[in-house]
Amino acid sequence: MIITRSPLRISLGGGGTDLPSYYQQHEGFLISAAIDKYVYITLHDTFQKEIIIKYSKTERVENIHQIQHPIIRESLKLLNIDSHYFELASLADIPAGTGLGSSSAFSCALLKALHAYNKTFIKPDELAEEACHIEIDVLKEPIGKQDQYISAFGGINCFNFCKDNSVKTKELKLSKETLYNMEDHLLLFFTGYSRSASNVLKEQDEKSKINDTSMIDNLHFIKELGYKSKKAFECGDLEEFAHLMNVHWEHKKQRSQSMSNDHINIWYDIAMKNGALGGKLIGAGGGGFLMFYAEDNKKLRHTMAKEGLQEVRFRFDYDGSKVVTTS
């Protein structure tokens, strides 16, 4: 039995500049943090000649080419897993389609399990690139590289996405006081909406590929906000970070009409009047989680609970993708 896990993430600055359609021309910059909410993969051999795959549905097939789940099928092919006697299952702390990078965390946990199955060691950057290869190159998803990298590495990191497709990873330097304040005052609330990140990002990707001026200028501005957020974190100025989140959210909404909706906008305004200093919708947009930096976290929690929004409390994860157990 092999059990692996990979963390979900929150974006802290520069979101959207990690798509190849942008960074291959202009380079991208992003700050991301892994949180202690996970996708888990279990894998074990069986005695019956049958491949059993369990996720939101169950597949029973005779060979890997018959598997319907695209990421599982392509990952097995990439690592040359040709066994016909195994069962693979996935579990997650948070539902898919909620803006916390669950699809890429799934890919990283899966690949980590398959490498353990093959008894091969893989470094975090190699794991991230394998996940990117499957999702972006093979399956042609219009997504970026942030989710795979932060899930593989864990921690709170700055990522530079270079024109040659390489990624430079550097730990964000934070004082202990700043780190504790972030964990205490950053709050996540589920909007009740889930969506496909690919569908939301498709418009951005297509406009970036044709060098749409408004889209490119918007992403340039978001990248600069990422650098400003890095400076605010390093100085321990979390009120400035909260202000930058507000600016980010206003510009993020300009990228697509599907980025937000009336309910999300109303909840955002209510939060800003009841203890929040700044906030934004996490992920590609259209649903998922609202994140706020709260001056008065008790007031904000009480207010959002009255609005019917469920809070998910979290701490940061520093392990990244890991093998939990083998037996």
PDB file of N, CA and C in Angstrom, residues 229-304:
ATOM      1  N   SER A 229       3.662  43.135  -3.464  1.00  0.00           N
ATOM      2  CA  SER A 229       3.246  42.262  -2.369  1.00  0.00           C
ATOM      3  C   SER A 229       4.453  41.602  -1.711  1.00  0.00           C
ATOM      4  N   LYS A 230       5.437  41.200  -2.519  1.00  0.00           N
ATOM      5  CA  LYS A 230       6.665  40.609  -1.987  1.00  0.00           C
ATOM      6  C   LYS A 230       7.363  41.588  -1.037  1.00  0.00           C
ATOM      7  N   LYS A 231       7.451  42.834  -1.454  1.00  0.00           N
ATOM      8  CA  LYS A 231       8.086  43.857  -0.616  1.00  0.00           C
ATOM      9  C   LYS A 231       7.300  44.062   0.670  1.00  0.00           C
ATOM     10  N   ALA A 232       5.968  44.095   0.566  1.00  0.00           N
ATOM     11  CA  ALA A 232       5.133  44.279   1.753  1.00  0.00           C
ATOM     12  C   ALA A 232       5.324  43.133   2.745  1.00  0.00           C
ATOM     13  N   PHE A 233       5.360  41.902   2.242  1.00  0.00           N
ATOM     14  CA  PHE A 233       5.579  40.748   3.116  1.00  0.00           C
ATOM     15  C   PHE A 233       6.937  40.841   3.813  1.00  0.00           C
ATOM     16  N   GLU A 234       7.972  41.143   3.046  1.00  0.00           N
ATOM     17  CA  GLU A 234       9.322  41.187   3.608  1.00  0.00           C
ATOM     18  C   GLU A 234       9.474  42.298   4.639  1.00  0.00           C
ATOM     19  N   CYS A 235       8.664  43.356   4.505  1.00  0.00           N
ATOM     20  CA  CYS A 235       8.687  44.461   5.479  1.00  0.00           C
ATOM     21  C   CYS A 235       7.717  44.230   6.634  1.00  0.00           C
ATOM     22  N   GLY A 236       6.932  43.159   6.541  1.00  0.00           N
ATOM     23  CA  GLY A 236       5.947  42.884   7.576  1.00  0.00           C
ATOM     24  C   GLY A 236       4.741  43.793   7.534  1.00  0.00           C
ATOM     25  N   ASP A 237       4.512  44.446   6.392  1.00  0.00           N
ATOM     26  CA  ASP A 237       3.413  45.394   6.249  1.00  0.00           C
ATOM     27  C   ASP A 237       2.196  44.677   5.654  1.00  0.00           C
ATOM     28  N   LEU A 238       1.461  43.982   6.501  1.00  0.00           N
ATOM     29  CA  LEU A 238       0.326  43.192   6.016  1.00  0.00           C
ATOM     30  C   LEU A 238      -0.876  44.063   5.680  1.00  0.00           C
ATOM     31  N   GLU A 239      -0.964  45.250   6.233  1.00  0.00           N
ATOM     32  CA  GLU A 239      -2.030  46.169   5.826  1.00  0.00           C
ATOM     33  C   GLU A 239      -1.833  46.600   4.374  1.00  0.00           C
ATOM     34  N   GLU A 240      -0.592  46.809   3.973  1.00  0.00           N
ATOM     35  CA  GLU A 240      -0.307  47.143   2.577  1.00  0.00           C
ATOM     36  C   GLU A 240      -0.634  45.957   1.674  1.00  0.00           C
ATOM     37  N   PHE A 241      -0.296  44.748   2.117  1.00  0.00           N
ATOM     38  CA  PHE A 241      -0.663  43.557   1.350  1.00  0.00           C
ATOM     39  C   PHE A 241      -2.173  43.477   1.168  1.00  0.00           C
ATOM     40  N   ALA A 242      -2.930  43.762   2.217  1.00  0.00           N
ATOM     41  CA  ALA A 242      -4.396  43.740   2.127  1.00  0.00           C
ATOM     42  C   ALA A 242      -4.888  44.752   1.101  1.00  0.00           C
ATOM     43  N   HIS A 243      -4.299  45.925   1.108  1.00  0.00           N
ATOM     44  CA  HIS A 243      -4.668  46.949   0.109  1.00  0.00           C
ATOM     45  C   HIS A 243      -4.361  46.462  -1.302  1.00  0.00           C
ATOM     46  N   LEU A 244      -3.211  45.825  -1.484  1.00  0.00           N
ATOM     47  CA  LEU A 244      -2.825  45.317  -2.799  1.00  0.00           C
ATOM     48  C   LEU A 244      -3.769  44.207  -3.266  1.00  0.00           C
ATOM     49  N   MET A 245      -4.290  43.407  -2.333  1.00  0.00           N
ATOM     50  CA  MET A 245      -5.275  42.394  -2.712  1.00  0.00           C
ATOM     51  C   MET A 245      -6.521  43.035  -3.293  1.00  0.00           C
ATOM     52  N   ASN A 246      -6.965  44.145  -2.685  1.00  0.00           N
ATOM     53  CA  ASN A 246      -8.132  44.848  -3.228  1.00  0.00           C
ATOM     54  C   ASN A 246      -7.892  45.318  -4.650  1.00  0.00           C
ATOM     55  N   VAL A 247      -6.739  45.921  -4.859  1.00  0.00           N
ATOM     56  CA  VAL A 247      -6.391  46.418  -6.198  1.00  0.00           C
ATOM     57  C   VAL A 247      -6.328  45.257  -7.183  1.00  0.00           C
ATOM     58  N   HIS A 248      -5.706  44.166  -6.739  1.00  0.00           N
ATOM     59  CA  HIS A 248      -5.607  42.957  -7.573  1.00  0.00           C
ATOM     60  C   HIS A 248      -6.998  42.480  -7.989  1.00  0.00           C
ATOM     61  N   TRP A 249      -7.905  42.391  -7.029  1.00  0.00           N
ATOM     62  CA  TRP A 249      -9.244  41.879  -7.311  1.00  0.00           C
ATOM     63  C   TRP A 249      -9.980  42.758  -8.314  1.00  0.00           C
ATOM     64  N   GLU A 250      -9.866  44.071  -8.174  1.00  0.00           N
ATOM     65  CA  GLU A 250     -10.541  44.973  -9.108  1.00  0.00           C
ATOM     66  C   GLU A 250     -10.022  44.793 -10.532  1.00  0.00           C
ATOM     67  N   HIS A 251      -8.726  44.587 -10.672  1.00  0.00           N
ATOM     68  CA  HIS A 251      -8.155  44.383 -12.010  1.00  0.00           C
ATOM     69  C   HIS A 251      -8.397  42.971 -12.522  1.00  0.00           C
ATOM     70  N   LYS A 252      -8.426  42.010 -11.610  1.00  0.00           N
ATOM     71  CA  LYS A 252      -8.703  40.625 -12.015  1.00  0.00           C
ATOM     72  C   LYS A 252     -10.101  40.519 -12.623  1.00  0.00           C
ATOM     73  N   LYS A 253     -11.064  41.224 -12.059  1.00  0.00           N
ATOM     74  CA  LYS A 253     -12.433  41.181 -12.561  1.00  0.00           C
ATOM     75  C   LYS A 253     -12.534  41.718 -13.987  1.00  0.00           C
ATOM     76  N   GLN A 254     -11.593  42.567 -14.378  1.00  0.00           N
ATOM     77  CA  GLN A 254     -11.615  43.143 -15.723  1.00  0.00           C
ATOM     78  C   GLN A 254     -11.200  42.147 -16.797  1.00  0.00           C
ATOM     79  N   ARG A 255     -10.575  41.029 -16.402  1.00  0.00           N
ATOM     80  CA  ARG A 255     -10.073  40.069 -17.380  1.00  0.00           C
ATOM     81  C   ARG A 255     -11.177  39.251 -18.031  1.00  0.00           C
ATOM     82  N   SER A 256     -12.308  39.090 -17.331  1.00  0.00           N
ATOM     83  CA  SER A 256     -13.391  38.268 -17.862  1.00  0.00           C
ATOM     84  C   SER A 256     -14.688  38.594 -17.140  1.00  0.00           C
ATOM     85  N   GLN A 257     -15.794  38.580 -17.880  1.00  0.00           N
ATOM     86  CA  GLN A 257     -17.097  38.800 -17.266  1.00  0.00           C
ATOM     87  C   GLN A 257     -17.491  37.636 -16.359  1.00  0.00           C
ATOM     88  N   SER A 258     -16.902  36.479 -16.572  1.00  0.00           N
ATOM     89  CA  SER A 258     -17.218  35.302 -15.758  1.00  0.00           C
ATOM     90  C   SER A 258     -16.357  35.218 -14.499  1.00  0.00           C
ATOM     91  N   MET A 259     -15.538  36.246 -14.251  1.00  0.00           N
ATOM     92  CA  MET A 259     -14.636  36.221 -13.103  1.00  0.00           C
ATOM     93  C   MET A 259     -15.394  36.254 -11.781  1.00  0.00           C
ATOM     94  N   SER A 260     -16.518  36.988 -11.746  1.00  0.00           N
ATOM     95  CA  SER A 260     -17.280  37.138 -10.525  1.00  0.00           C
ATOM     96  C   SER A 260     -18.771  37.037 -10.839  1.00  0.00           C
ATOM     97  N   ASN A 261     -19.611  37.245  -9.822  1.00  0.00           N
ATOM     98  CA  ASN A 261     -21.052  37.324 -10.032  1.00  0.00           C
ATOM     99  C   ASN A 261     -21.647  38.212  -8.945  1.00  0.00           C
ATOM    100  N   ASP A 262     -22.945  38.449  -9.013  1.00  0.00           N
ATOM    101  CA  ASP A 262     -23.581  39.384  -8.080  1.00  0.00           C
ATOM    102  C   ASP A 262     -23.441  38.934  -6.629  1.00  0.00           C
ATOM    103  N   HIS A 263     -23.595  37.635  -6.383  1.00  0.00           N
ATOM    104  CA  HIS A 263     -23.481  37.135  -5.011  1.00  0.00           C
ATOM    105  C   HIS A 263     -22.083  37.357  -4.453  1.00  0.00           C
ATOM    106  N   ILE A 264     -21.078  37.028  -5.255  1.00  0.00           N
ATOM    107  CA  ILE A 264     -19.694  37.192  -4.807  1.00  0.00           C
ATOM    108  C   ILE A 264     -19.392  38.668  -4.535  1.00  0.00           C
ATOM    109  N   ASN A 265     -19.856  39.544  -5.412  1.00  0.00           N
ATOM    110  CA  ASN A 265     -19.620  40.979  -5.221  1.00  0.00           C
ATOM    111  C   ASN A 265     -20.283  41.493  -3.949  1.00  0.00           C
ATOM    112  N   ILE A 266     -21.486  41.019  -3.669  1.00  0.00           N
ATOM    113  CA  ILE A 266     -22.195  41.440  -2.449  1.00  0.00           C
ATOM    114  C   ILE A 266     -21.458  40.948  -1.212  1.00  0.00           C
ATOM    115  N   TRP A 267     -21.049  39.673  -1.214  1.00  0.00           N
ATOM    116  CA  TRP A 267     -20.315  39.132  -0.064  1.00  0.00           C
ATOM    117  C   TRP A 267     -19.001  39.877   0.147  1.00  0.00           C
ATOM    118  N   TYR A 268     -18.354  40.226  -0.944  1.00  0.00           N
ATOM    119  CA  TYR A 268     -17.091  40.957  -0.844  1.00  0.00           C
ATOM    120  C   TYR A 268     -17.321  42.304  -0.151  1.00  0.00           C
ATOM    121  N   ASP A 269     -18.344  43.023  -0.588  1.00  0.00           N
ATOM    122  CA  ASP A 269     -18.640  44.334  -0.002  1.00  0.00           C
ATOM    123  C   ASP A 269     -19.019  44.214   1.471  1.00  0.00           C
ATOM    124  N   ILE A 270     -19.777  43.183   1.817  1.00  0.00           N
ATOM    125  CA  ILE A 270     -20.151  42.965   3.215  1.00  0.00           C
ATOM    126  C   ILE A 270     -18.912  42.711   4.064  1.00  0.00           C
ATOM    127  N   ALA A 271     -18.008  41.893   3.562  1.00  0.00           N
ATOM    128  CA  ALA A 271     -16.779  41.579   4.295  1.00  0.00           C
ATOM    129  C   ALA A 271     -15.949  42.838   4.536  1.00  0.00           C
ATOM    130  N   MET A 272     -15.854  43.687   3.531  1.00  0.00           N
ATOM    131  CA  MET A 272     -15.044  44.900   3.646  1.00  0.00           C
ATOM    132  C   MET A 272     -15.624  45.879   4.665  1.00  0.00           C
ATOM    133  N   LYS A 273     -16.898  45.740   4.955  1.00  0.00           N
ATOM    134  CA  LYS A 273     -17.544  46.611   5.951  1.00  0.00           C
ATOM    135  C   LYS A 273     -17.581  45.980   7.335  1.00  0.00           C
ATOM    136  N   ASN A 274     -17.066  44.747   7.435  1.00  0.00           N
ATOM    137  CA  ASN A 274     -17.187  44.017   8.693  1.00  0.00           C
ATOM    138  C   ASN A 274     -15.892  43.313   9.092  1.00  0.00           C
ATOM    139  N   GLY A 275     -14.803  44.038   9.079  1.00  0.00           N
ATOM    140  CA  GLY A 275     -13.550  43.531   9.624  1.00  0.00           C
ATOM    141  C   GLY A 275     -12.458  43.229   8.632  1.00  0.00           C
ATOM    142  N   ALA A 276     -12.782  43.130   7.330  1.00  0.00           N
ATOM    143  CA  ALA A 276     -11.757  42.821   6.330  1.00  0.00           C
ATOM    144  C   ALA A 276     -11.057  44.089   5.860  1.00  0.00           C
ATOM    145  N   LEU A 277      -9.743  44.008   5.713  1.00  0.00           N
ATOM    146  CA  LEU A 277      -8.971  45.118   5.147  1.00  0.00           C
ATOM    147  C   LEU A 277      -8.752  44.955   3.649  1.00  0.00           C
ATOM    148  N   GLY A 278      -8.826  43.721   3.184  1.00  0.00           N
ATOM    149  CA  GLY A 278      -8.612  43.457   1.762  1.00  0.00           C
ATOM    150  C   GLY A 278      -8.944  42.019   1.459  1.00  0.00           C
ATOM    151  N   GLY A 279      -9.186  41.738   0.183  1.00  0.00           N
ATOM    152  CA  GLY A 279      -9.511  40.372  -0.186  1.00  0.00           C
ATOM    153  C   GLY A 279      -9.581  40.176  -1.677  1.00  0.00           C
ATOM    154  N   LYS A 280      -9.809  38.939  -2.072  1.00  0.00           N
ATOM    155  CA  LYS A 280      -9.962  38.590  -3.488  1.00  0.00           C
ATOM    156  C   LYS A 280     -10.526  37.181  -3.578  1.00  0.00           C
ATOM    157  N   LEU A 281     -10.958  36.819  -4.760  1.00  0.00           N
ATOM    158  CA  LEU A 281     -11.376  35.450  -5.036  1.00  0.00           C
ATOM    159  C   LEU A 281     -10.142  34.649  -5.411  1.00  0.00           C
ATOM    160  N   ILE A 282      -9.969  33.490  -4.789  1.00  0.00           N
ATOM    161  CA  ILE A 282      -8.796  32.658  -5.038  1.00  0.00           C
ATOM    162  C   ILE A 282      -8.990  31.839  -6.308  1.00  0.00           C
ATOM    163  N   GLY A 283      -7.907  31.687  -7.075  1.00  0.00           N
ATOM    164  CA  GLY A 283      -7.953  30.839  -8.261  1.00  0.00           C
ATOM    165  C   GLY A 283      -8.346  31.602  -9.509  1.00  0.00           C
ATOM    166  N   ALA A 284      -8.804  30.855 -10.505  1.00  0.00           N
ATOM    167  CA  ALA A 284      -9.092  31.436 -11.811  1.00  0.00           C
ATOM    168  C   ALA A 284     -10.280  32.379 -11.786  1.00  0.00           C
ATOM    169  N   GLY A 285     -11.193  32.199 -10.819  1.00  0.00           N
ATOM    170  CA  GLY A 285     -12.373  33.043 -10.734  1.00  0.00           C
ATOM    171  C   GLY A 285     -13.646  32.272 -11.026  1.00  0.00           C
ATOM    172  N   GLY A 286     -14.770  32.951 -10.832  1.00  0.00           N
ATOM    173  CA  GLY A 286     -16.054  32.355 -11.139  1.00  0.00           C
ATOM    174  C   GLY A 286     -16.671  31.567 -10.001  1.00  0.00           C
ATOM    175  N   GLY A 287     -15.939  31.386  -8.911  1.00  0.00           N
ATOM    176  CA  GLY A 287     -16.436  30.620  -7.773  1.00  0.00           C
ATOM    177  C   GLY A 287     -15.293  30.219  -6.878  1.00  0.00           C
ATOM    178  N   GLY A 288     -15.572  29.271  -5.990  1.00  0.00           N
ATOM    179  CA  GLY A 288     -14.519  28.796  -5.107  1.00  0.00           C
ATOM    180  C   GLY A 288     -14.486  29.552  -3.792  1.00  0.00           C
ATOM    181  N   PHE A 289     -13.311  30.033  -3.406  1.00  0.00           N
ATOM    182  CA  PHE A 289     -13.112  30.641  -2.097  1.00  0.00           C
ATOM    183  C   PHE A 289     -12.788  32.124  -2.180  1.00  0.00           C
ATOM    184  N   LEU A 290     -13.434  32.889  -1.307  1.00  0.00           N
ATOM    185  CA  LEU A 290     -13.036  34.265  -1.061  1.00  0.00           C
ATOM    186  C   LEU A 290     -12.009  34.261   0.062  1.00  0.00           C
ATOM    187  N   MET A 291     -10.906  34.980  -0.138  1.00  0.00           N
ATOM    188  CA  MET A 291      -9.888  35.114   0.900  1.00  0.00           C
ATOM    189  C   MET A 291      -9.798  36.567   1.324  1.00  0.00           C
ATOM    190  N   PHE A 292      -9.776  36.785   2.636  1.00  0.00           N
ATOM    191  CA  PHE A 292      -9.668  38.137   3.168  1.00  0.00           C
ATOM    192  C   PHE A 292      -8.548  38.208   4.190  1.00  0.00           C
ATOM    193  N   TYR A 293      -7.916  39.388   4.254  1.00  0.00           N
ATOM    194  CA  TYR A 293      -7.050  39.693   5.383  1.00  0.00           C
ATOM    195  C   TYR A 293      -7.881  40.551   6.317  1.00  0.00           C
ATOM    196  N   ALA A 294      -8.105  40.040   7.522  1.00  0.00           N
ATOM    197  CA  ALA A 294      -9.053  40.673   8.432  1.00  0.00           C
ATOM    198  C   ALA A 294      -8.346  41.386   9.572  1.00  0.00           C
ATOM    199  N   GLU A 295      -8.703  42.628   9.785  1.00  0.00           N
ATOM    200  CA  GLU A 295      -8.238  43.350  10.967  1.00  0.00           C
ATOM    201  C   GLU A 295      -8.958  42.808  12.201  1.00  0.00           C
ATOM    202  N   ASP A 296     -10.258  42.573  12.046  1.00  0.00           N
ATOM    203  CA  ASP A 296     -11.079  42.019  13.121  1.00  0.00           C
ATOM    204  C   ASP A 296     -11.602  40.660  12.644  1.00  0.00           C
ATOM    205  N   ASN A 297     -10.821  39.599  12.896  1.00  0.00           N
ATOM    206  CA  ASN A 297     -11.194  38.298  12.343  1.00  0.00           C
ATOM    207  C   ASN A 297     -12.445  37.715  13.004  1.00  0.00           C
ATOM    208  N   LYS A 298     -12.670  38.003  14.279  1.00  0.00           N
ATOM    209  CA  LYS A 298     -13.871  37.505  14.944  1.00  0.00           C
ATOM    210  C   LYS A 298     -15.129  38.119  14.338  1.00  0.00           C
ATOM    211  N   LYS A 299     -15.115  39.412  14.087  1.00  0.00           N
ATOM    212  CA  LYS A 299     -16.271  40.087  13.493  1.00  0.00           C
ATOM    213  C   LYS A 299     -16.536  39.554  12.093  1.00  0.00           C
ATOM    214  N   LEU A 300     -15.458  39.370  11.313  1.00  0.00           N
ATOM    215  CA  LEU A 300     -15.621  38.883   9.948  1.00  0.00           C
ATOM    216  C   LEU A 300     -16.179  37.458   9.948  1.00  0.00           C
ATOM    217  N   ARG A 301     -15.656  36.604  10.825  1.00  0.00           N
ATOM    218  CA  ARG A 301     -16.160  35.225  10.907  1.00  0.00           C
ATOM    219  C   ARG A 301     -17.655  35.210  11.235  1.00  0.00           C
ATOM    220  N   HIS A 302     -18.049  36.020  12.197  1.00  0.00           N
ATOM    221  CA  HIS A 302     -19.447  36.077  12.617  1.00  0.00           C
ATOM    222  C   HIS A 302     -20.332  36.571  11.475  1.00  0.00           C
ATOM    223  N   THR A 303     -19.878  37.603  10.781  1.00  0.00           N
ATOM    224  CA  THR A 303     -20.666  38.190   9.689  1.00  0.00           C
ATOM    225  C   THR A 303     -20.841  37.217   8.534  1.00  0.00           C
ATOM    226  N   MET A 304     -19.754  36.576   8.123  1.00  0.00           N
ATOM    227  CA  MET A 304     -19.830  35.672   6.981  1.00  0.00           C
ATOM    228  C   MET A 304     -20.622  34.412   7.322  1.00  0.00           C
TER     229      MET A 304
END
